Coordinates of C-alpha atoms in Angstrom, one line a residue:
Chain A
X1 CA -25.7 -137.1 -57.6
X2 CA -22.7 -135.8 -59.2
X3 CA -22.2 -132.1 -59.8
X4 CA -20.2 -129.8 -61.6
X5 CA -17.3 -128.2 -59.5
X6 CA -17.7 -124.2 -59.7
X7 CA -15.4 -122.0 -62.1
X8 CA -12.5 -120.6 -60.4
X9 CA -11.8 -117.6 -62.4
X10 CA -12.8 -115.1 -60.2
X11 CA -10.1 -115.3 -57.2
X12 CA -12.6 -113.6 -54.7
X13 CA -15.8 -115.3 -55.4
X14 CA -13.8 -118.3 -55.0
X15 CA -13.0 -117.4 -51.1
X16 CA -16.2 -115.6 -50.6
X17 CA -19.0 -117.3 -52.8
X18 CA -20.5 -120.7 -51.1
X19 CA -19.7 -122.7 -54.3
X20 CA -17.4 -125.3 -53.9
X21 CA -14.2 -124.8 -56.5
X22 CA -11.3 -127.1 -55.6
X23 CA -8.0 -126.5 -57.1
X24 CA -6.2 -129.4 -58.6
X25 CA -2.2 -128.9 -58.9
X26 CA 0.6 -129.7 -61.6
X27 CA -0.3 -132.9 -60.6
X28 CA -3.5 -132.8 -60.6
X29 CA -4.1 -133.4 -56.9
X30 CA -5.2 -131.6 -53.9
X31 CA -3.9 -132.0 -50.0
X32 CA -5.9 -133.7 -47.7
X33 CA -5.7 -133.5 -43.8
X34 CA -7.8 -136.2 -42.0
X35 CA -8.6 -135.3 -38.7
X36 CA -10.3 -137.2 -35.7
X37 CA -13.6 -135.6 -35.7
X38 CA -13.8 -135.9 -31.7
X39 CA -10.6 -134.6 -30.8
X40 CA -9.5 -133.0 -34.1
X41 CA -5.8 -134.5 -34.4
X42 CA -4.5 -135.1 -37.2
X43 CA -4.3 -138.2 -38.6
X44 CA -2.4 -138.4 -41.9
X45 CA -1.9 -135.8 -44.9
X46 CA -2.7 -137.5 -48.5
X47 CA -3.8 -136.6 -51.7
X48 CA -6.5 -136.6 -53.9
X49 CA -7.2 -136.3 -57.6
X50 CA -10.6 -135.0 -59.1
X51 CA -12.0 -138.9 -59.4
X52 CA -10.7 -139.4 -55.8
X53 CA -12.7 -136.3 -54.3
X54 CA -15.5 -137.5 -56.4
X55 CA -15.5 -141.1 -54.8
X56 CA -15.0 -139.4 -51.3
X57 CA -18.1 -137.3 -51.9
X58 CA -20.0 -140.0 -53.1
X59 CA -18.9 -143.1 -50.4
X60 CA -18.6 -140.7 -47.2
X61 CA -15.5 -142.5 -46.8
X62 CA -11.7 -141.1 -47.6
X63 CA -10.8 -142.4 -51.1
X64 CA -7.0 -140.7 -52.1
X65 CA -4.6 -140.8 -54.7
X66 CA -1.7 -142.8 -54.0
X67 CA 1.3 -140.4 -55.4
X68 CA 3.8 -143.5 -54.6
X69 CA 1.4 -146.2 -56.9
X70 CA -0.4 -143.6 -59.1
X71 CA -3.5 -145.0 -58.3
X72 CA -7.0 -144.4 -56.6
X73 CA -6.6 -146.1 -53.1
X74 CA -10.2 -146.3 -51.0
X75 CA -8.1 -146.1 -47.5
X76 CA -9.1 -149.2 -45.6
X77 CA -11.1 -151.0 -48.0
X78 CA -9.0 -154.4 -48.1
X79 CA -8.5 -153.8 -44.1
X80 CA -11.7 -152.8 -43.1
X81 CA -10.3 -150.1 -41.4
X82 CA -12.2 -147.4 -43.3
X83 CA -12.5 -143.6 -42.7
X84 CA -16.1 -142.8 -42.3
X85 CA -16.1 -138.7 -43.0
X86 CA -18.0 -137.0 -40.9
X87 CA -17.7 -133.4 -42.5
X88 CA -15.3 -131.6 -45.1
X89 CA -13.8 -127.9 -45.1
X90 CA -11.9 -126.0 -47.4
X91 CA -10.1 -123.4 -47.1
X92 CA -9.9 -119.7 -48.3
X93 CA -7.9 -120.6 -51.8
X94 CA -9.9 -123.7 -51.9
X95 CA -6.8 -125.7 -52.5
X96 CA -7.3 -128.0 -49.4
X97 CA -9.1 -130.2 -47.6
X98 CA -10.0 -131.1 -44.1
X99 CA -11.6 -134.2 -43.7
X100 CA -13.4 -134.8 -40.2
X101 CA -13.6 -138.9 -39.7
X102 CA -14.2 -141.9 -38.1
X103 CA -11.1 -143.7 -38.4
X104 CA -12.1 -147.2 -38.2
X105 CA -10.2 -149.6 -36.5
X106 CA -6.9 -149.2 -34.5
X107 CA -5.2 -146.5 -36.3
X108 CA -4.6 -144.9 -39.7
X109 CA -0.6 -145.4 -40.3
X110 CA 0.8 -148.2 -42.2
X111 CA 3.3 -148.3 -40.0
X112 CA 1.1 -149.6 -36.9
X113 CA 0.1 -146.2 -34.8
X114 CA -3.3 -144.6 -34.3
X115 CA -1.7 -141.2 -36.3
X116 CA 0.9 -140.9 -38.7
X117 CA 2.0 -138.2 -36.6
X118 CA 3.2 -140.0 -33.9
X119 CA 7.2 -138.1 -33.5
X120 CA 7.9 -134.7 -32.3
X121 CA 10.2 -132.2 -33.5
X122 CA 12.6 -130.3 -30.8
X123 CA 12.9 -126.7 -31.5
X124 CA 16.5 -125.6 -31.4
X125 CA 16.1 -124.3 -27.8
X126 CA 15.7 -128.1 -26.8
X127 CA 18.6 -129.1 -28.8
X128 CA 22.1 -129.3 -28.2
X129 CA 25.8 -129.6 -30.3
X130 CA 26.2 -133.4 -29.0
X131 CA 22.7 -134.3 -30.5
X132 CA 24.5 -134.6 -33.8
X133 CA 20.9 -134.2 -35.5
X134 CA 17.6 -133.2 -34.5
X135 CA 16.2 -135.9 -31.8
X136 CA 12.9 -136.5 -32.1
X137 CA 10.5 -137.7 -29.2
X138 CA 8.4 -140.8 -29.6
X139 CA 4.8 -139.9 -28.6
X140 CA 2.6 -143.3 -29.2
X141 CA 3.1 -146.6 -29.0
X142 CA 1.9 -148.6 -32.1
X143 CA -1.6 -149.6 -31.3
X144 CA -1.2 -152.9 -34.2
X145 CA 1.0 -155.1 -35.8
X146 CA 1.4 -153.8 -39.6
X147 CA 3.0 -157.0 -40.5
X148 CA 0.0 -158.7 -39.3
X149 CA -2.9 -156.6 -40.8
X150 CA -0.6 -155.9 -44.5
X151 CA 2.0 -158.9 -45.2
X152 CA -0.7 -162.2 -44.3
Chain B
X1 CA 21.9 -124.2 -32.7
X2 CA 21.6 -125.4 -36.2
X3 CA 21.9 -128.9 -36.8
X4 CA 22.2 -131.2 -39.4
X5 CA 19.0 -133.4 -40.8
X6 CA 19.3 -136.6 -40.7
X7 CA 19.9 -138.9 -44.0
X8 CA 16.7 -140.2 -45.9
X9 CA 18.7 -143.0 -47.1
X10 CA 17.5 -145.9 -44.9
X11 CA 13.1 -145.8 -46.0
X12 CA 12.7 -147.7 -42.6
X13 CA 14.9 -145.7 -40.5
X14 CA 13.0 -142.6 -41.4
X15 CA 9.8 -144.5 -40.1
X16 CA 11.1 -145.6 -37.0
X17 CA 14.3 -144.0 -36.3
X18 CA 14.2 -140.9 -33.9
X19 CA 15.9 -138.7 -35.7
X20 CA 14.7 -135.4 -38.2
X21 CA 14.6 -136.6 -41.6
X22 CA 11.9 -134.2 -43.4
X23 CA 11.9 -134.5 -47.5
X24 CA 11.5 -131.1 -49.7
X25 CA 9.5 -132.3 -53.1
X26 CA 10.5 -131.6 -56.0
X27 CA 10.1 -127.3 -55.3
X28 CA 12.2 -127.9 -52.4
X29 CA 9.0 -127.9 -50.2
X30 CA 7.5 -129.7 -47.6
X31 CA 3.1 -129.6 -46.2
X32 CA 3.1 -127.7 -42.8
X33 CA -0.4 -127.8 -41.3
X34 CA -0.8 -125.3 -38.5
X35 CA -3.5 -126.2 -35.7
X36 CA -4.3 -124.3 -33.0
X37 CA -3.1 -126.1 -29.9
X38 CA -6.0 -126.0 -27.9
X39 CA -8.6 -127.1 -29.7
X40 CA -6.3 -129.1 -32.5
X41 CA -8.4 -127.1 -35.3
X42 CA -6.7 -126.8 -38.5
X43 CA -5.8 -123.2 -39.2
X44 CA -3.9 -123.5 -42.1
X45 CA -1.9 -125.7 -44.7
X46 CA 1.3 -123.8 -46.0
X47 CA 4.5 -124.9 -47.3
X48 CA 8.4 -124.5 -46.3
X49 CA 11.8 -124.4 -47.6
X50 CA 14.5 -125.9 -46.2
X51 CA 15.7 -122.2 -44.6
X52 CA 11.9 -121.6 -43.6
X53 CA 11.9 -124.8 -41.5
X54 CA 15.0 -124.1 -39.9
X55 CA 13.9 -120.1 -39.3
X56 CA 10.8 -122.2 -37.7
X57 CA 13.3 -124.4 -35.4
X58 CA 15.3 -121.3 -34.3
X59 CA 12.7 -118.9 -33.7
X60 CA 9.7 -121.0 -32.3
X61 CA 7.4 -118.8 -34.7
X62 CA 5.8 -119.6 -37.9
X63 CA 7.8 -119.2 -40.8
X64 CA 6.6 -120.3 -44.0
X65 CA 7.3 -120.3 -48.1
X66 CA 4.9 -118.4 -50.1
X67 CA 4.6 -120.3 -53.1
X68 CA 2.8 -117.2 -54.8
X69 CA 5.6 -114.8 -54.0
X70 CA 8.5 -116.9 -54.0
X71 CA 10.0 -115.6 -50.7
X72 CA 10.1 -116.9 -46.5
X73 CA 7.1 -115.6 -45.0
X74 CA 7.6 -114.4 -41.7
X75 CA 3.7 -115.3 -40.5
X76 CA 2.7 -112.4 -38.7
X77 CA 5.9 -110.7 -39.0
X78 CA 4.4 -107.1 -40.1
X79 CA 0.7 -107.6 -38.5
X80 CA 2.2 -108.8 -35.1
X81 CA -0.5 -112.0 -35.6
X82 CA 2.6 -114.4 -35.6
X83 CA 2.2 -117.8 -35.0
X84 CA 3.9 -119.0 -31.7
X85 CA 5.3 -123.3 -32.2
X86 CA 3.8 -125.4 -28.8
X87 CA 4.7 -128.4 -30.7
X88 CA 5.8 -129.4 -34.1
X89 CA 5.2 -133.4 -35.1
X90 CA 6.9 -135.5 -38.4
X91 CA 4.6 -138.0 -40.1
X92 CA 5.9 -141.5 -40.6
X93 CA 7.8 -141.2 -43.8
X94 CA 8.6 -137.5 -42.8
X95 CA 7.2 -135.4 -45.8
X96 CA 4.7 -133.7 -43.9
X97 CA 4.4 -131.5 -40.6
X98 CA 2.4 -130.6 -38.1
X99 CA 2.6 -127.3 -35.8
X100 CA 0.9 -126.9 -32.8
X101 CA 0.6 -123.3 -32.2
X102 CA -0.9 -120.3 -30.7
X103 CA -2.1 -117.5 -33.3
X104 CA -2.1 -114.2 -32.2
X105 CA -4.1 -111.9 -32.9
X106 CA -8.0 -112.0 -34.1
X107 CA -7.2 -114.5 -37.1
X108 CA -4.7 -116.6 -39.7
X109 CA -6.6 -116.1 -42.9
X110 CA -5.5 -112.9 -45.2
X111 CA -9.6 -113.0 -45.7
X112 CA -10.6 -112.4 -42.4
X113 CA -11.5 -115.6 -39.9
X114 CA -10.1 -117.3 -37.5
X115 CA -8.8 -120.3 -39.4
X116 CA -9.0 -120.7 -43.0
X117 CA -11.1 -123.3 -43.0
X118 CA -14.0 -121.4 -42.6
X119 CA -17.2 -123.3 -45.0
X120 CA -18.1 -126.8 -45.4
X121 CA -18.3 -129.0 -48.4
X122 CA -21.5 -130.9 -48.5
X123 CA -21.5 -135.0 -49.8
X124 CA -23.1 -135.9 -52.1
X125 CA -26.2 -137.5 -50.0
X126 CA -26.8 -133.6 -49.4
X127 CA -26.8 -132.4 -52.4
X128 CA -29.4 -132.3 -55.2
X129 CA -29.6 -131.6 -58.9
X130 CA -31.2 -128.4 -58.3
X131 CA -28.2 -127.4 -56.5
X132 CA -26.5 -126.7 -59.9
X133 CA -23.2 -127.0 -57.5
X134 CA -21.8 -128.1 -54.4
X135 CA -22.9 -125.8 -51.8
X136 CA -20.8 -124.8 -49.3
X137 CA -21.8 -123.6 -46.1
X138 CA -20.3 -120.9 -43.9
X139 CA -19.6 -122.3 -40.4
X140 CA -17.9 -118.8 -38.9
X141 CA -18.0 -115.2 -39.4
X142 CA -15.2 -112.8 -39.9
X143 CA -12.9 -111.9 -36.9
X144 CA -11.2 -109.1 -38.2
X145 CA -11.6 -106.7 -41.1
X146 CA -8.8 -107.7 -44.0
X147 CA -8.7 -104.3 -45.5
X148 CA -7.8 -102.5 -42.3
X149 CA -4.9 -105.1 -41.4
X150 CA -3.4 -105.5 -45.0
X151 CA -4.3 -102.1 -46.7
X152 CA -3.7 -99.5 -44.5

């Protein structure tokens, strides 16, 4: 059951109203934060265009648009490793997205951890001259072998 | 302490190396996704410039680019409700952050909740033609009246 999005031309009904009006950029796209829907951390930031959001809304499952390969990507759907979305927000300009999910399988990165977030940024109170740059801290271990679950 | 960022020359470095590498878009602009760091909720999305980011590193508060206005945006700066960094975290190929923070005051959204994601998009399962739309529903009530903050 596909639906028309609402008509964003009046700025305040679009943060007030309950009608869903998502705003696509330049591009076409709009930001979407998954989260783990038990302990809320996030998980990866992607895109989606309109057809993307559509096939999200329809599957219950995060479908994005790749920026890199221009292209719809249904994240996990070679690999199994799914996102099964539990609940989506938006946000006051309605040019956002949270997505609450299941991530399936043993992470969501490509690059083998659970998050894509898995480095932290020192403030400049933690940093000194001899650091040369900004050091960051490593704060999970990868929970699969990418070569393994993308190269075989 | 300002310090240099690291070079983005070296794709795999940026995955795994531990050093800052963040990468502005084509705006000069990179995702920051503020969450509060208790309950990891998403507050926000916003965007920074390069001298946002590094007002961000050197004051340990939220400082953004306001793609409307065109100018740094002090979070909080006038209202008092700034933002205060716990943590911030890099993504694997470093375009996107994360801050973990403590918002003070009664709210982070100019309309008036806690968080700005404040209604719920419904899939499609829940959704019927009789809707006419996607109808969102409100999951919190207002924390703070808007017009007395921002107009007095």
């Amino acid at each position: 059951m596909s639906l028309p999005f609402a008509s964003r031309d009046d700025r305040k009904a679009v943060e007030s109203a309950l009608a869903f009006a998502p705003k696509f950029d330049e591009n076409g796209l709009i930001v979407a934060i998954a989260t783990d829907h038990v302990t809320n951390e996030v998980l990866m930031v992607a895109y989606m265009n309109e057809e993307s959001l559509r096939k999200t809304l329809e599957l219950g499952e995060a479908v994005y648009f790749s920026r890199s390969r221009q292209e719809i990507w249904h994240k996990g759907a070679t690999s199994g490793h799914v996102q099964k979305v539990k609940e989506i927000k938006t946000d006051c300009d309605q040019d956002a997205l949270v997505l609450k999910v299941e991530q399936i399988g043993s992470g969501c990165c490509h690059a083998g951890y659970p998050s894509c977030f898995y480095r932290a940024v020192p403030l400049e109170s933690d940093v000194t001259a001899t650091d040369g740059d900004y050091p960051l801290t490593q704060q999970s271990e990868q929970s699969y072998d990418p070569d393994a679950v993308y190269k075989k």
